[in-house]
XYZ file of C-alpha atoms in Angstrom:
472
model
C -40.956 -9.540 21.951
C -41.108 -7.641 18.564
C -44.555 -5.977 19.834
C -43.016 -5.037 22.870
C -40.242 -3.090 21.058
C -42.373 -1.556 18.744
C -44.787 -0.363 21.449
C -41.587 0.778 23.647
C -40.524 3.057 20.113
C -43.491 5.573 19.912
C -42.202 6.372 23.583
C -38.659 6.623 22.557
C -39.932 8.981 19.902
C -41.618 11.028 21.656
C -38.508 12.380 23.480
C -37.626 16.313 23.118
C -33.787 15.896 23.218
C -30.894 15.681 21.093
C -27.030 15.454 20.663
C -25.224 17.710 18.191
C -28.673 18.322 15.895
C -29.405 15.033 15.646
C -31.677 12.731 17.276
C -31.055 9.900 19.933
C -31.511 6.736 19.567
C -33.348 6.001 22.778
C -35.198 8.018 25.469
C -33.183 9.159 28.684
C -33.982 7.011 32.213
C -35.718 8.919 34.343
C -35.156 8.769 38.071
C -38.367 9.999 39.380
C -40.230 13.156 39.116
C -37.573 14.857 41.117
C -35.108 13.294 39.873
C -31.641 14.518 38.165
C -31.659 13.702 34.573
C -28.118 12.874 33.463
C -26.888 11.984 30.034
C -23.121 11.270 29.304
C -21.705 11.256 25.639
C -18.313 9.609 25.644
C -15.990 9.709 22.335
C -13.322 7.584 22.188
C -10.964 6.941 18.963
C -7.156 7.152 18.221
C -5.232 10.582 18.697
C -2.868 8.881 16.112
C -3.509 10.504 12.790
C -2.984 8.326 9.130
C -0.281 9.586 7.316
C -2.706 10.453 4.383
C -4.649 13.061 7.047
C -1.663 15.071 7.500
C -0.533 15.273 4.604
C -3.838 16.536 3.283
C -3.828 18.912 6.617
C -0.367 20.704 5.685
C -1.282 20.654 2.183
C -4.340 22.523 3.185
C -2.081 24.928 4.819
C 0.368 25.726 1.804
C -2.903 26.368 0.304
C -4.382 28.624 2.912
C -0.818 30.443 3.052
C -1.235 31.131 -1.200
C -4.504 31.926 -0.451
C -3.767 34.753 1.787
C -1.018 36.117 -0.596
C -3.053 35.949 -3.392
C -6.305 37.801 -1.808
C -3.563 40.779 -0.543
C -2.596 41.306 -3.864
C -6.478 41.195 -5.215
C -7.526 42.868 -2.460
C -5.056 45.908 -3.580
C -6.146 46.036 -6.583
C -9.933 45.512 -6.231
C -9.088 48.755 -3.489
C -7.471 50.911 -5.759
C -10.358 50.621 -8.702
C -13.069 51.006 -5.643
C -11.645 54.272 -4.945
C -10.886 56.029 -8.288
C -14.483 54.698 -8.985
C -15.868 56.418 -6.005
C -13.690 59.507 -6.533
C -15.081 59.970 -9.971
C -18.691 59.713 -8.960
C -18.941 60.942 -5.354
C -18.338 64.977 -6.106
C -20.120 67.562 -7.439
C -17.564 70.387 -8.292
C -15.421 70.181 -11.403
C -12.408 68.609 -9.198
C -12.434 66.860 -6.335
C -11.902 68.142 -2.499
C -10.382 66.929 0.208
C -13.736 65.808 1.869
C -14.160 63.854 -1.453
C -10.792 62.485 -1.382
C -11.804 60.784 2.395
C -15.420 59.371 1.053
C -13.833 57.826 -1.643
C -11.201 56.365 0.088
C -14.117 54.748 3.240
C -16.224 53.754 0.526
C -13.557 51.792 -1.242
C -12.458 50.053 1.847
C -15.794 49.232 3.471
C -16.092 46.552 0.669
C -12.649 45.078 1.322
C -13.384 45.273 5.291
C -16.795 43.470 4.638
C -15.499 40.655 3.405
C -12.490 40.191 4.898
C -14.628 40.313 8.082
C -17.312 37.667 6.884
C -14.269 35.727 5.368
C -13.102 35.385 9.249
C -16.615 34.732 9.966
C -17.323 31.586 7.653
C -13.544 30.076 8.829
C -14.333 30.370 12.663
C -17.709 28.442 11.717
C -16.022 26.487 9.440
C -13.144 25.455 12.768
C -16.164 24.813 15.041
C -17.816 22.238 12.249
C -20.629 24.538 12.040
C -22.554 25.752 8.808
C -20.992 28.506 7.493
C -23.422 29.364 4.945
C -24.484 33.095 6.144
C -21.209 34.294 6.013
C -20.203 32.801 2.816
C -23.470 34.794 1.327
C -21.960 37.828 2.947
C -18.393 37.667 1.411
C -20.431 36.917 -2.340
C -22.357 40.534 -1.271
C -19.311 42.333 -0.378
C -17.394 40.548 -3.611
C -20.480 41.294 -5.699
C -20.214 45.270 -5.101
C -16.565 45.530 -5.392
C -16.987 43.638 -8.821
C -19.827 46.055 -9.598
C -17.485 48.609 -8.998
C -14.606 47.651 -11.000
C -16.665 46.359 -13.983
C -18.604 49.990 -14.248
C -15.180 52.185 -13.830
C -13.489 49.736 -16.050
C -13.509 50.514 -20.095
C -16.189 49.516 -21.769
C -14.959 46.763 -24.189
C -14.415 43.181 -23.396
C -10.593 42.770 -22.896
C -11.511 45.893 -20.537
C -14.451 43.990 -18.241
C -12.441 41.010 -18.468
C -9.380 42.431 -16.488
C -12.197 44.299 -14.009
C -13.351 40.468 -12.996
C -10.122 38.853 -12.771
C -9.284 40.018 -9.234
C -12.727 39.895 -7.852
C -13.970 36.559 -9.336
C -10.259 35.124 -8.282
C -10.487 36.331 -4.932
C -13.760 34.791 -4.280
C -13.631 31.257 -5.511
C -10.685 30.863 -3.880
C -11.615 31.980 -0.513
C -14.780 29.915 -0.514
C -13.150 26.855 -1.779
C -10.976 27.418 1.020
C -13.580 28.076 3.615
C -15.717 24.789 1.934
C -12.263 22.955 2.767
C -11.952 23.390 6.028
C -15.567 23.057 7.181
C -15.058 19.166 5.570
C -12.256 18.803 7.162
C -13.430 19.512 10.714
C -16.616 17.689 9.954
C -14.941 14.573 8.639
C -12.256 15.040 12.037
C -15.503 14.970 14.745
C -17.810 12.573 12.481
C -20.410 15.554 11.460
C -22.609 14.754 8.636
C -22.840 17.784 7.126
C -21.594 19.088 3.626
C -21.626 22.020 1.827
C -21.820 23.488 -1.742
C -19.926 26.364 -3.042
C -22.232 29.020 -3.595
C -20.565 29.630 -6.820
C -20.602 26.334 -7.845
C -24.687 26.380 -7.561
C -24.634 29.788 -9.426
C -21.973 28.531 -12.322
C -24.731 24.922 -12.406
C -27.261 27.758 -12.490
C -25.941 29.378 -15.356
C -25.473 26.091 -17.386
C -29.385 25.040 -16.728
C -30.213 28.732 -18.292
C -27.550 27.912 -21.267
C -29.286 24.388 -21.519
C -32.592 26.143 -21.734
C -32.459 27.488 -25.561
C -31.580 24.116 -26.422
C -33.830 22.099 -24.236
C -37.348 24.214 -24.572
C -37.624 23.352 -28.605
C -37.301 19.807 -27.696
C -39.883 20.031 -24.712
C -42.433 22.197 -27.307
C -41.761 19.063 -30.057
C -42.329 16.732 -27.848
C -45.287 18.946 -26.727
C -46.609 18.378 -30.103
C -45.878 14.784 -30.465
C -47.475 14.206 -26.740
C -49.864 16.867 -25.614
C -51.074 14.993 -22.886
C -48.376 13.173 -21.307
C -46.437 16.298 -21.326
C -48.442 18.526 -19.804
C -49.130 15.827 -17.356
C -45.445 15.593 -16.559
C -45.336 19.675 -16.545
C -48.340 19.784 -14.006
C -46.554 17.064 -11.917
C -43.319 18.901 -11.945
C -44.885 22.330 -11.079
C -46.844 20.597 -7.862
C -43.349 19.258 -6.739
C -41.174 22.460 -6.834
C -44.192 25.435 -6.439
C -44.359 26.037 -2.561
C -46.582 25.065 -0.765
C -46.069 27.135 2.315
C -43.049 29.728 2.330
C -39.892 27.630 2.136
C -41.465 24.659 1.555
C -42.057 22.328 -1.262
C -44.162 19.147 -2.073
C -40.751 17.458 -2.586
C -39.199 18.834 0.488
C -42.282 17.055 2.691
C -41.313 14.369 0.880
C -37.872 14.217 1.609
C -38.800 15.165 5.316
C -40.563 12.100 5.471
C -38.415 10.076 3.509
C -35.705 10.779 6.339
C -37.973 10.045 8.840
C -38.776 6.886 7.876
C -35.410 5.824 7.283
C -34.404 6.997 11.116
C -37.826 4.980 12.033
C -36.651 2.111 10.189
C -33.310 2.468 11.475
C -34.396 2.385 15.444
C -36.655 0.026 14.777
C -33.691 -2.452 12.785
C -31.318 -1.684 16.505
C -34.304 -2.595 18.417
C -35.080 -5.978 16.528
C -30.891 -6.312 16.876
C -31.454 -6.037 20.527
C -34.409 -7.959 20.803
C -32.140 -10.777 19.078
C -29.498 -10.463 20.903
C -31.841 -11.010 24.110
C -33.168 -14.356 22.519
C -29.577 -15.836 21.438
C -28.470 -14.957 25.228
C -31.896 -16.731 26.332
C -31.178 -19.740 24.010
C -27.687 -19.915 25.419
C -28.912 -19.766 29.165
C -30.749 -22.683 28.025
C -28.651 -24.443 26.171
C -26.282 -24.262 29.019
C -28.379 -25.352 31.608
C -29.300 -28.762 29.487
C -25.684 -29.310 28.778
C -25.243 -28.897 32.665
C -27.769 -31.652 33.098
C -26.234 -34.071 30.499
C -22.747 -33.391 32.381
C -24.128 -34.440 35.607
C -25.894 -37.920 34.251
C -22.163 -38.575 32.390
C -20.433 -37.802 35.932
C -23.161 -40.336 37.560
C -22.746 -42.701 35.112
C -18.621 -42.789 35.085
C -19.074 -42.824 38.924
C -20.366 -46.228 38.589
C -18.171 -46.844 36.199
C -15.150 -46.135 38.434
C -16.533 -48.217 41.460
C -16.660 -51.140 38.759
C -13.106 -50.336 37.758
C -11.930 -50.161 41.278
C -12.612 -53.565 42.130
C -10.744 -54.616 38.779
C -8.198 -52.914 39.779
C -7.880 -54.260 43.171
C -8.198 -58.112 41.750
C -5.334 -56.731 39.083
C -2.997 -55.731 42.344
C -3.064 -59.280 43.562
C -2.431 -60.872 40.120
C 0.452 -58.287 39.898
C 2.137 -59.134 43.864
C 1.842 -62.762 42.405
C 3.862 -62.225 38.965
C 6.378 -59.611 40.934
C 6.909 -63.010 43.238
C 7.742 -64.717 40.057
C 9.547 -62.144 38.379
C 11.851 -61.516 40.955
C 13.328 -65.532 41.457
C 13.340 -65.603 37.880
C 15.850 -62.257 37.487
C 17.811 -63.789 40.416
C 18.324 -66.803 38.094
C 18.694 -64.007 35.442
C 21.817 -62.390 37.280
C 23.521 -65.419 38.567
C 23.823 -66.719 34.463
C 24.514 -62.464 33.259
C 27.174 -62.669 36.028
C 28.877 -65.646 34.536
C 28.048 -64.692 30.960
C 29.875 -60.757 31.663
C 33.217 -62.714 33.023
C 33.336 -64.377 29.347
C 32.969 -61.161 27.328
C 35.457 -59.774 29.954
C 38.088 -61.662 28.234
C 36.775 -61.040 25.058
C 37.253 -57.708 25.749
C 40.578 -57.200 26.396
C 41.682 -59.083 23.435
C 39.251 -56.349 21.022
C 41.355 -53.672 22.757
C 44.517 -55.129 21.549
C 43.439 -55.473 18.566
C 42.106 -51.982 18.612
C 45.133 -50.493 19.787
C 46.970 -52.309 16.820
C 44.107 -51.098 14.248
C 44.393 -47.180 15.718
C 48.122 -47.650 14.982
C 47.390 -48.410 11.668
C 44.619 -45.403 11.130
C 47.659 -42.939 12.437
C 50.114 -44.043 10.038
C 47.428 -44.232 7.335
C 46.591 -40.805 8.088
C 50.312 -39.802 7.935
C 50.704 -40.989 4.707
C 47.530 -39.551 3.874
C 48.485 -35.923 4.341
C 52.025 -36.494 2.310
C 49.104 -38.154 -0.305
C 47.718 -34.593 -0.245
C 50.467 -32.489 -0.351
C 51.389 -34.663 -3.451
C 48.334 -33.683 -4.796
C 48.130 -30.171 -3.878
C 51.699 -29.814 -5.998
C 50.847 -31.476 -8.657
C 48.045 -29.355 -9.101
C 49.856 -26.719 -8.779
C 52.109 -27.769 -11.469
C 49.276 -28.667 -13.857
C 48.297 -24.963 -13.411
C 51.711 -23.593 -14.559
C 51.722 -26.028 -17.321
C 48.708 -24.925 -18.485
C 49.640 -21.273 -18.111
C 53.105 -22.218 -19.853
C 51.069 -23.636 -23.141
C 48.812 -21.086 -23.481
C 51.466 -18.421 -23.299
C 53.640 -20.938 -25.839
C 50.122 -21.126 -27.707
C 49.820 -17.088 -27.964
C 53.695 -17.039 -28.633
C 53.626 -19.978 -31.851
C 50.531 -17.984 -32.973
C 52.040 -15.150 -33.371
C 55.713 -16.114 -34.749
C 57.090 -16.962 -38.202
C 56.159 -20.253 -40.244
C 59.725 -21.503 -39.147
C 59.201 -21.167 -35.365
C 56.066 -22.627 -35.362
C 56.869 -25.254 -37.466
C 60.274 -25.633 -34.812
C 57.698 -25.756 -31.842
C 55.733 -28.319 -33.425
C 58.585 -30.571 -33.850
C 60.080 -29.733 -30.124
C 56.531 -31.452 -29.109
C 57.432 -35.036 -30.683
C 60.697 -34.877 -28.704
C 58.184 -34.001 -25.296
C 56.240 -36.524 -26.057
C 58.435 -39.108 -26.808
C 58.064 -39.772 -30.605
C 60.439 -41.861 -32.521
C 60.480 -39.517 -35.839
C 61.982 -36.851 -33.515
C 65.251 -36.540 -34.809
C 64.693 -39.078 -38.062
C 64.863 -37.686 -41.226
C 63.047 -40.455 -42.856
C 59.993 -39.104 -41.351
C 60.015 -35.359 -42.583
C 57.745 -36.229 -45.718
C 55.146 -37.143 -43.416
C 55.458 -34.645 -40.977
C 55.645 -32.055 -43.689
C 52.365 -32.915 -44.989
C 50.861 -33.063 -41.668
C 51.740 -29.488 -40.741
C 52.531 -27.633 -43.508
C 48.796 -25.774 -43.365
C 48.876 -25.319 -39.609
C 51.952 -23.426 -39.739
C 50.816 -21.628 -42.910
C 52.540 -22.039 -45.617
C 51.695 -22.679 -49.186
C 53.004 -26.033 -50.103
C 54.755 -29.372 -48.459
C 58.103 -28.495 -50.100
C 58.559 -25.358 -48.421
C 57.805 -27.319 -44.564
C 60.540 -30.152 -45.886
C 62.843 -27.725 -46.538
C 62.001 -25.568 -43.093
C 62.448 -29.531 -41.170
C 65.902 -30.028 -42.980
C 67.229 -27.046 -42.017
C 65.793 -27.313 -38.598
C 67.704 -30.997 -38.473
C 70.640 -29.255 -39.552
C 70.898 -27.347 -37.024
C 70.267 -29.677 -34.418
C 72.961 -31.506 -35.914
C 71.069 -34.496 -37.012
C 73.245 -36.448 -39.782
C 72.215 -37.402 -43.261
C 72.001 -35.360 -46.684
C 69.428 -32.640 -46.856
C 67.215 -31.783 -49.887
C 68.747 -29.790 -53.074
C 66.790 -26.693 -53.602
C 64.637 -27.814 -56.680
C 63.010 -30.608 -54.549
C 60.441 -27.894 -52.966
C 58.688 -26.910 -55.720
């Protein structure tokens, strides 16, 4: 199989044709010698773009429209420095005439015409995914004399030729950036493998390789010295790779050539062998399938004898089973005549549970009754342990914040709440002087006895009070 497909690829090499500067993969049928030739290329993919696509897109588009502003304003200038330059060197008289005044002004614009011209140029290539390359060189000609231009007519020191380049140098990085841009674009939207360099990126990587070389040729000539023969080996090598061999070509350029077209060899050959396997697995299943086809049909003749067997087991099982129905049925008619009798004694039974029930859902209803009074009982005494508890805490704040003598009052209000029997004693005001006299703050026990006598006093509690010298 594998020599047929290689034998069948020198023939599908041989063909002429492409699609879109590439190659195809295999040779077109042909109908006969008079025959139509036909080829068909369909596309298909998703007309819904990612969200990352257009934003890049309308990104590229603020950038095209500050593109265009900025190359008007370059443009003007680059113009007006064009033209005085031509003015001053385009006469012959001592001042200028009018004939002099029109060259100068067509020979300052032809520039700016040139490459605004090519600059349309490179972008409809660039639209159509085509290179754009000859029309990029033509806008780096038509910058390249307008910066000639400026840089001679500007003053000869450095902050001079430094303003002469801005506007040029500006005007054309930009606009073939741009142009770069959009040929990617396109070629990345239609699935064209083709890229491009800016032509000013080559010439800035040009001008590092010749800023490199001062640094770069003593080391070559030292190691020169150090290896005489392996370097000029490696010279010679490097000469026969990029020396042409032929106008526009190199040895390394063959050797790309052939580099590529061994990799789109290998790579027709690698779909062919794909191909070839696919044929083999579909081959393998055909016959796979046709000996699990044969297994299916020995099983099917096999559990056809099986079922005959099973038929006449079954039949011999129907007679056992009219035999036990026989049975079955006089023994549920003995069944029913004892259920009969044995339903007329829970019958009885019966109605006596429903009395009893009705009694019992009596019961449940008054239960419940006093069930919900149970809850309202509850529901207003919790509502009452809420007030209470809002009552101490404002008596709490209140005792807190009063006089020794109030507190000392509330504190003795308590034992009457709570059902003491020193409330109202007067035996018992030692003791319940020393108990409180530092939670109502006050310095000594004297000074609480004498707070609880008066308090007595008041309430009208008899017995002698304390003489004044007893506090101290």
């Amino acid at each position: 199989m594998l020599k047929k497909i290689l034998g069948r690829r020198g023939k599908a090499d041989s063909y002429p044709g492409g699609l879109n500067g590439h190659g195809l993969d295999s040779a077109r049928l042909s109908i006969g010698p008079d025959g139509v030739h036909e080829t068909r290329v369909y596309r298909t993919g998703s007309t819904n773009k990612a969200p990352g696509e257009r934003l890049s897109g309308r990104l590229l588009g603020v950038a095209g429209v500050l593109i265009f502003g900025a190359l008007v304003g370059a443009g003007f200038v680059g113009y007006e420095a064009q033209r005085l330059f031509a003015l001053l060197h385009n006469h012959t008289d001592a001042t200028p005439t009018a004939a002099d005044q029109v060259r100068a002004v067509i020979i300052a614009a032809l520039p700016d015409v040139g490459w605004v011209a090519m600059a349309l140029v490179a972008l409809v290539a660039a639209l159509r995914g085509q290179s754009s390359l000859r029309a990029r060189i033509g806008v780096m000609v038509f910058f390249g004399l307008s910066l000639g231009a400026q840089i001679l007519y500007a003053p000869h020191t450095i902050e001079g030729m430094l303003v002469a380049v801005i506007a040029p140098v500006t005007m054309a990085w930009m606009l073939e950036s741009y142009i770069v841009e959009v040929r990617r674009r396109v070629a990345a939207q239609r699935g064209l493998d083709i890229d491009e360099t800016p032509i000013l990126s080559m010439v800035l990587a040009l001008l590092g390789r010749l800023i490199r070389l001062p640094f770069g040729l003593p080391l070559w000539l030292l190691r020169l010295c150090l290896d005489r023969k392996g370097t000029w080996a490696g010279a010679r090598q490097w000469v026969l790779d990029v020396a042409p061999i032929a106008p526009g070509r190199t040895l390394a350029s063959i050797r790309a050539a052939e580099a590529e077209a061994i990799a789109s060899s290998a790579k027709l050959t690698a779909e062919q062998v794909r191909e070839a396997a696919r044929e083999q697995v579909d081959a393998l299943q055909e016959a796979h399938a046709s000996e699990l086809r044969k297994i299916a049909e020995a099983r099917a003749a096999e559990a056809a004898a099986r079922l005959q067997e099973s038929q006449q087991e079954r039949e011999e099982h129907a007679r056992l089973i009219k035999q036990l129905q026989a049975e079955a049925r006089a023994s549920v008619a003995r069944t029913e005549s004892e259920a009969q009798r044995t339903i007329e004694g829970y019958a009885g039974r019966l109605q006596d549970t429903e009395h009893q029930l009705r009694g019992l859902s009596e019961r449940l209803r008054r239960a419940e009754a006093d069930s919900d009074r149970l809850r309202q009982v509850e529901t207003l005494l919790k509502e009452r342990t809420s007030e209470l508890g809002a009552v101490r805490a404002e008596l709490k704040l209140v005792t807190d914040q009063a006089t020794p003598r109030v507190r000392l009052a509330a504190l003795y209000e308590r034992l009457r709440l709570s059902g003491d029997h020193r409330y109202r004693d007067r035996g018992a005001v030692p003791e319940l002087a020393r108990s409180w006299f530092l939670e109502i703050g006050v310095q000594s026990e004297g000074t609480a006895r004498k707070y609880l006598h008066e308090y007595l006093d008041e309430l009208g509690v008899p017995g002698a009070s304390v003489q004044e010298g007893a506090y101290t």
